[in-house]
Amino acid sequence: MMSFVVLLLLSLTTLISVETSNADRSVKQILARENARLGMLIAVGNVQKLAGPDQKITARAEILGDGNFNLNSKFWTGLWDSDLAGGVNPDPQWLVSGNNQDPLTGPTGSSIEIFPETANEAAVRVSLVQIDQNSPQAGDYAFWVSDEGVKASLTARREAVATYNDPGLSAERRATEYQAAFGVGLDSFFVGVDLDLNNEDFANSLKRVFGFDDLPVLKDSSNNPLIPVSGEFIETRHNLTTVALGVIENPANGGLKKNLSDTGFRDSFLATDETQEFLSVKGGVMDVESGLPSRRSFSGKPYHSPRPLLTEVVLYIGLFHTDSDGKLRIRYHVEAEFTNPYSLPLRFPADADAAYDRGVVLLFDNLPTITVEDTASPTTTPAVTENLNAFSAYSAFDSRRTINSWFEISPLGTPDVPVLNPGEVYRVLEPDPLVQKRGIARDFGTDRWSDNQNTKPEDDSTIQITAIHPTQGVTLTVVPYSPSGSLASRPPISRFEELQFDDFVIQKTFNSGTNPFSRLTSSTYEREDYLFAYHFRVKSDDTDLSSMKDIMTALDLRDPDLNASEQFTDIEGVQKDVSSILEPSYTDPSFIIQDDSNLFSLLDQIMDPTGRSHANDYRDAFLYDMPDGEVLSVGQLSSLHIYRRSPRSIGSPWGSTFNEAFDQYYFSPKIINPANGDPMLASPAILGLENVDLDPDEDDAAKELIVGSFNINSTSIEAWESVLSSPILTPEALDENLGGSTSVTRSAAFFRLPQYQARTDDFFVTANQIQSPDRFFEQGIRSLHGDDGTLQLRQLAENIVLKIQERGMPFSDMVTFVNSGLIRDAVDDVGQTNGGGGIPQINEDIMEFSNVFLTQNDILTKIAPQATTRSDTFKIHAYGATTDPVTGDTAGEVWCEAVIQRLPEKIDGSDPMTPATSDNLRQFRIISVRFLADEPS
């Protein structure tokens, strides 16, 4: 009995000891949990204090470049202050526990592995901060703030796949997706997993993914849960986030961006009447405008004024004597090519004269003064001198006093007005050589060479024709057609000045030989008898892949007043003459007529072999995209003409201050949701924080966030690859033969002309035909597809990250990033980096800056809606531990995670559109908190 009692007491003692021990461990664990919470709250406070102001730049420590960070601190998040001049101050603050941390040396003192080692990356380690050992909560805490904005966003924008499958929006899907892709590519994260990213069920399932633990709710194409291999999946967390949201901040000046979708918004930079005209819905056609702008008022400002481009002109001139009336006469014939460079039709002014279908009139000025003389008998035959700009036989107001040509551009469709189709090259011949072979006649002088007056030259005498040109050169002016009124007083559509030609002397035999100077009557003189010609063309030789480089990048042909004597600066900074682009085939007019092989050459990139016809045998020349619907990407401003500036300034490295458009503006148009009739945001890249009003407002950034915000200071190759390879649903390519499929998902498509490409029923050609000269300007899409495309895209992402790391510091604003040309250089280096690795160069054997020549601007158009230079979503990893006061050993450990989000509103409730400073912070909100059952894994 006593033994039983002793055993019972011993058991109770043991049980009490165990329970006491368990209770003690439980208390220690609770205290560790509080220490972890303490670490998390300190981290939240640090982020609020340090990242709350505007013009704070974030990036990971690896942006410092190899050798400047410890492997354990590679993923530390740094905060840089903008120096307000395009750079950053050199001493960042690091969002990790401990004081005065340095990523080069790594954590100081005791440290903790706060994120585990993976197959390819070292563990993230941070310093432990000791809590007073005399405190009941004696122990340690640590934290690491992960920058989520430098990662690819798994769920962001994918919901648009389901939204735009609504029958009421299906017609708008292309125009939307071609500017703001419906989510990033995931192939680099889920290798070997077949994901149908265009599947509506998959898009809807993503709505239930709030963290990585929720991924099994997703199904692959075989309806299997999406459960990646554990070790690989841990590593993706450095490069993939569930979603990152961003404040629509102006990083260059602070404050929030202005919504350029507000048609009433104006400022002194780009939000002008001209820009809003460019952005407006045009109803499928643009009217040709005329009149020259004031260089003083428009220089360096948007100037949207649709006009055709005059791309080639030849003026044939013949001079002869008619025996029937003793007169000297001149005949001329003009041919010209006009190009509609836009992706919308150009409509010319309606013709009030029903007898004609005229479009424009081409005027010639500063032509030479010509003297015709008989060198054998100068005393009896009067020399005749005539100014070709003012024929003396006609009054000052007679249209015959000058050389001009009334060009018919035949009507196209209804109404019965002259129209040029999008991208159309239209060759005009005036007069029609099938109707009037002799050309247009003018009397040359008022003196006569006649038998009656004994002033007629003897047969076989030499007639000398001497031409002396004005020093200012020939001027060509295109004016609108009108059946009445002075030609010279009409507002010009375009003008080319100071085209230089040489003086010349021509000698002909009078009344004998081949092509004699004398004719029985004027009707016997035909085009083949012409003596000299003036020719100029826009340089566009499709056998020279660089021939249009300056036209597309340096000299904007949309400028209605081009002076051949002036200069421009090319993208290498070299000064060139405008005359090198507006090139005469020869400067000697007497030789042009002898060698006409260069006239309207079929080797020109811009050409039309059939005159007076809208036949489809011209070579398309889509040079500029014209919005005629919702604009979502600032990259679309690339096609906006800036007067007296290089074309495509916005988005290109030569854009200078105009690239501040990426900092100052964004687009957030509103449309009606067909499902419920309510207003909705048209852009999948924008999230509304409150009810959506139908009318966009310039201050909408105060109540909106960027969905899938991507920090261009990202040093994650996988993230860049994912963002660049955003899949886009397109129709079948013309040469794919997929059975007419209209749902081909392309993982890396970039659009030069997204508005045009969304409207056209034709699509594009793949790499098999992309190098054909007929294709260079015919399409507005470039797709990197197939095995080569996958390798090119991967190397492009690697090149971008390498160049960011070589810079050694983050970009403080988008204007600096765009002007650096970093993306352009990264594209150029594909196929050349590290010996090329057998990867073809992206733009090999393609005409430079043609529509299929992948440029920096094409890439920016795709990423601009979500591109930022900082992050506003952060994940805090916190650790807490308690210490045994007797042994000093760790008695309890807890890990926790929290997601925090920066919002537009400020803590003090002041106007969110104004800059947030260290004294007036934007508010952070804790989105989620979770305690982990074990250490991160």
CSV table of N, CA and C in Angstrom, one decimal, residues 46-59 63-64 77-95 249-254 711 713 807-813 816 869-871 902 916-919 921:
chain,number,residue,atom,x,y,z
A,46,ASN,N,9.4,51.6,-39.1
A,46,ASN,CA,10.5,52.0,-40.0
A,46,ASN,C,10.1,52.2,-41.4
A,47,VAL,N,9.3,51.3,-41.9
A,47,VAL,CA,8.8,51.5,-43.3
A,47,VAL,C,7.9,52.7,-43.4
A,48,GLN,N,7.0,52.9,-42.5
A,48,GLN,CA,6.2,54.1,-42.5
A,48,GLN,C,7.0,55.4,-42.5
A,49,LYS,N,8.0,55.4,-41.6
A,49,LYS,CA,8.8,56.6,-41.5
A,49,LYS,C,9.7,56.8,-42.7
A,50,LEU,N,10.4,55.7,-43.2
A,50,LEU,CA,11.4,55.9,-44.2
A,50,LEU,C,10.8,55.8,-45.6
A,51,ALA,N,9.8,55.1,-45.8
A,51,ALA,CA,9.2,54.9,-47.2
A,51,ALA,C,7.9,55.7,-47.4
A,52,GLY,N,7.4,56.4,-46.3
A,52,GLY,CA,6.2,57.1,-46.4
A,52,GLY,C,6.3,58.3,-47.3
A,53,PRO,N,7.4,59.0,-47.4
A,53,PRO,CA,7.5,60.2,-48.2
A,53,PRO,C,7.6,59.8,-49.7
A,54,ASP,N,7.2,60.8,-50.6
A,54,ASP,CA,7.5,60.6,-52.0
A,54,ASP,C,9.0,60.7,-52.3
A,55,GLN,N,9.3,60.4,-53.5
A,55,GLN,CA,10.7,60.5,-54.0
A,55,GLN,C,11.7,59.7,-53.2
A,56,LYS,N,11.2,58.6,-52.7
A,56,LYS,CA,12.0,57.6,-52.0
A,56,LYS,C,12.1,56.4,-53.1
A,57,ILE,N,13.3,55.9,-53.2
A,57,ILE,CA,13.6,54.9,-54.2
A,57,ILE,C,13.9,53.6,-53.5
A,58,THR,N,13.4,52.5,-54.0
A,58,THR,CA,13.7,51.2,-53.4
A,58,THR,C,14.3,50.3,-54.4
A,59,ALA,N,15.2,49.4,-53.8
A,59,ALA,CA,15.8,48.4,-54.6
A,59,ALA,C,16.5,47.4,-53.7
A,63,ILE,N,21.6,45.5,-56.4
A,63,ILE,CA,21.7,46.6,-57.4
A,63,ILE,C,23.1,47.2,-57.3
A,64,LEU,N,23.7,47.1,-56.1
A,64,LEU,CA,25.0,47.7,-56.0
A,64,LEU,C,26.1,47.1,-56.8
A,77,THR,N,16.4,45.1,-48.6
A,77,THR,CA,15.7,46.2,-49.2
A,77,THR,C,16.3,47.5,-48.8
A,78,GLY,N,16.8,48.3,-49.8
A,78,GLY,CA,17.4,49.6,-49.5
A,78,GLY,C,16.4,50.7,-49.9
A,79,LEU,N,16.6,51.9,-49.2
A,79,LEU,CA,15.8,53.1,-49.5
A,79,LEU,C,16.8,54.2,-49.7
A,80,TRP,N,16.7,54.8,-50.9
A,80,TRP,CA,17.5,55.9,-51.3
A,80,TRP,C,16.6,57.1,-51.4
A,81,ASP,N,17.2,58.3,-51.1
A,81,ASP,CA,16.6,59.6,-51.3
A,81,ASP,C,16.9,60.1,-52.7
A,82,SER,N,15.9,60.5,-53.4
A,82,SER,CA,16.2,61.2,-54.7
A,82,SER,C,16.9,62.5,-54.5
A,83,ASP,N,17.9,62.7,-55.3
A,83,ASP,CA,18.7,64.0,-55.2
A,83,ASP,C,18.0,65.1,-56.0
A,84,LEU,N,16.8,64.8,-56.5
A,84,LEU,CA,15.9,65.8,-57.2
A,84,LEU,C,16.6,66.2,-58.5
A,85,ALA,N,17.6,65.5,-59.0
A,85,ALA,CA,18.3,65.9,-60.2
A,85,ALA,C,18.5,64.6,-61.1
A,86,GLY,N,17.7,63.6,-60.9
A,86,GLY,CA,17.8,62.4,-61.7
A,86,GLY,C,18.6,61.3,-61.1
A,87,GLY,N,19.2,61.6,-59.9
A,87,GLY,CA,20.1,60.6,-59.3
A,87,GLY,C,19.6,60.4,-57.9
A,88,VAL,N,20.4,59.6,-57.1
A,88,VAL,CA,20.0,59.3,-55.7
A,88,VAL,C,21.2,59.6,-54.8
A,89,ASN,N,20.9,59.9,-53.6
A,89,ASN,CA,22.0,60.1,-52.6
A,89,ASN,C,22.6,58.8,-52.3
A,90,PRO,N,23.9,58.8,-52.1
A,90,PRO,CA,24.7,57.5,-52.1
A,90,PRO,C,24.6,56.7,-50.9
A,91,ASP,N,23.9,57.1,-49.8
A,91,ASP,CA,23.9,56.4,-48.6
A,91,ASP,C,22.5,55.9,-48.3
A,92,PRO,N,22.1,54.7,-48.7
A,92,PRO,CA,20.7,54.2,-48.5
A,92,PRO,C,20.6,53.7,-47.1
A,93,GLN,N,19.3,53.6,-46.7
A,93,GLN,CA,18.9,53.0,-45.4
A,93,GLN,C,18.4,51.6,-45.7
A,94,TRP,N,18.8,50.7,-44.9
A,94,TRP,CA,18.4,49.3,-45.1
A,94,TRP,C,17.3,48.8,-44.2
A,95,LEU,N,16.3,48.2,-44.7
A,95,LEU,CA,15.1,47.8,-44.0
A,95,LEU,C,15.3,46.5,-43.3
A,249,GLU,N,2.5,57.6,-58.2
A,249,GLU,CA,3.3,58.8,-57.8
A,249,GLU,C,4.2,59.3,-58.9
A,250,ASN,N,4.4,60.6,-58.9
A,250,ASN,CA,5.3,61.3,-59.8
A,250,ASN,C,6.7,61.3,-59.2
A,251,PRO,N,7.6,60.4,-59.5
A,251,PRO,CA,8.9,60.3,-58.9
A,251,PRO,C,9.8,61.4,-59.2
A,252,ALA,N,9.6,62.2,-60.2
A,252,ALA,CA,10.5,63.2,-60.6
A,252,ALA,C,10.2,64.5,-59.8
A,253,ASN,N,8.9,64.7,-59.4
A,253,ASN,CA,8.6,66.0,-58.8
A,253,ASN,C,7.8,65.8,-57.5
A,254,GLY,N,7.5,64.5,-57.1
A,254,GLY,CA,6.7,64.3,-55.9
A,254,GLY,C,5.2,64.5,-56.3
A,711,ASN,N,8.7,47.6,-60.2
A,711,ASN,CA,9.8,48.6,-59.9
A,711,ASN,C,10.9,48.3,-61.0
A,713,ASN,N,13.8,49.2,-61.1
A,713,ASN,CA,15.1,48.9,-60.4
A,713,ASN,C,15.2,47.5,-60.0
A,807,ARG,N,25.4,49.9,-63.3
A,807,ARG,CA,25.2,51.3,-62.9
A,807,ARG,C,25.5,51.5,-61.4
A,808,GLY,N,25.1,50.5,-60.6
A,808,GLY,CA,25.5,50.5,-59.2
A,808,GLY,C,24.6,51.3,-58.3
A,809,MET,N,23.5,51.9,-58.8
A,809,MET,CA,22.6,52.6,-58.0
A,809,MET,C,21.2,52.6,-58.7
A,810,PRO,N,20.1,52.8,-58.0
A,810,PRO,CA,18.8,52.8,-58.7
A,810,PRO,C,18.5,54.0,-59.5
A,811,PHE,N,17.6,53.9,-60.4
A,811,PHE,CA,17.1,55.1,-61.1
A,811,PHE,C,16.1,55.8,-60.2
A,812,SER,N,16.2,57.1,-60.1
A,812,SER,CA,15.3,57.9,-59.2
A,812,SER,C,14.0,58.3,-59.9
A,813,ASP,N,13.9,58.2,-61.2
A,813,ASP,CA,12.7,58.6,-61.9
A,813,ASP,C,12.7,57.9,-63.3
A,816,THR,N,14.9,59.6,-66.3
A,816,THR,CA,16.4,59.2,-66.3
A,816,THR,C,16.5,57.8,-66.8
A,869,THR,N,9.6,53.5,-60.1
A,869,THR,CA,11.0,53.5,-59.7
A,869,THR,C,11.1,53.2,-58.2
A,870,ARG,N,10.0,52.8,-57.6
A,870,ARG,CA,10.0,52.4,-56.2
A,870,ARG,C,8.9,51.4,-55.9
A,871,SER,N,8.9,50.8,-54.8
A,871,SER,CA,7.8,49.9,-54.4
A,871,SER,C,7.0,50.4,-53.3
A,902,ARG,N,1.4,50.8,-49.0
A,902,ARG,CA,1.3,52.3,-49.0
A,902,ARG,C,0.1,52.7,-49.8
A,916,ALA,N,4.3,64.2,-50.7
A,916,ALA,CA,4.4,63.8,-49.3
A,916,ALA,C,5.8,63.9,-48.9
A,917,THR,N,6.1,64.5,-47.8
A,917,THR,CA,7.4,64.7,-47.2
A,917,THR,C,7.6,64.0,-45.9
A,918,SER,N,8.7,64.1,-45.3
A,918,SER,CA,9.0,63.4,-44.1
A,918,SER,C,8.1,63.9,-42.9
A,919,ASP,N,7.6,65.1,-43.1
A,919,ASP,CA,6.7,65.7,-42.1
A,919,ASP,C,5.2,65.4,-42.5
A,921,LEU,N,3.6,62.3,-44.2
A,921,LEU,CA,3.8,61.0,-44.9
A,921,LEU,C,2.5,60.4,-45.5
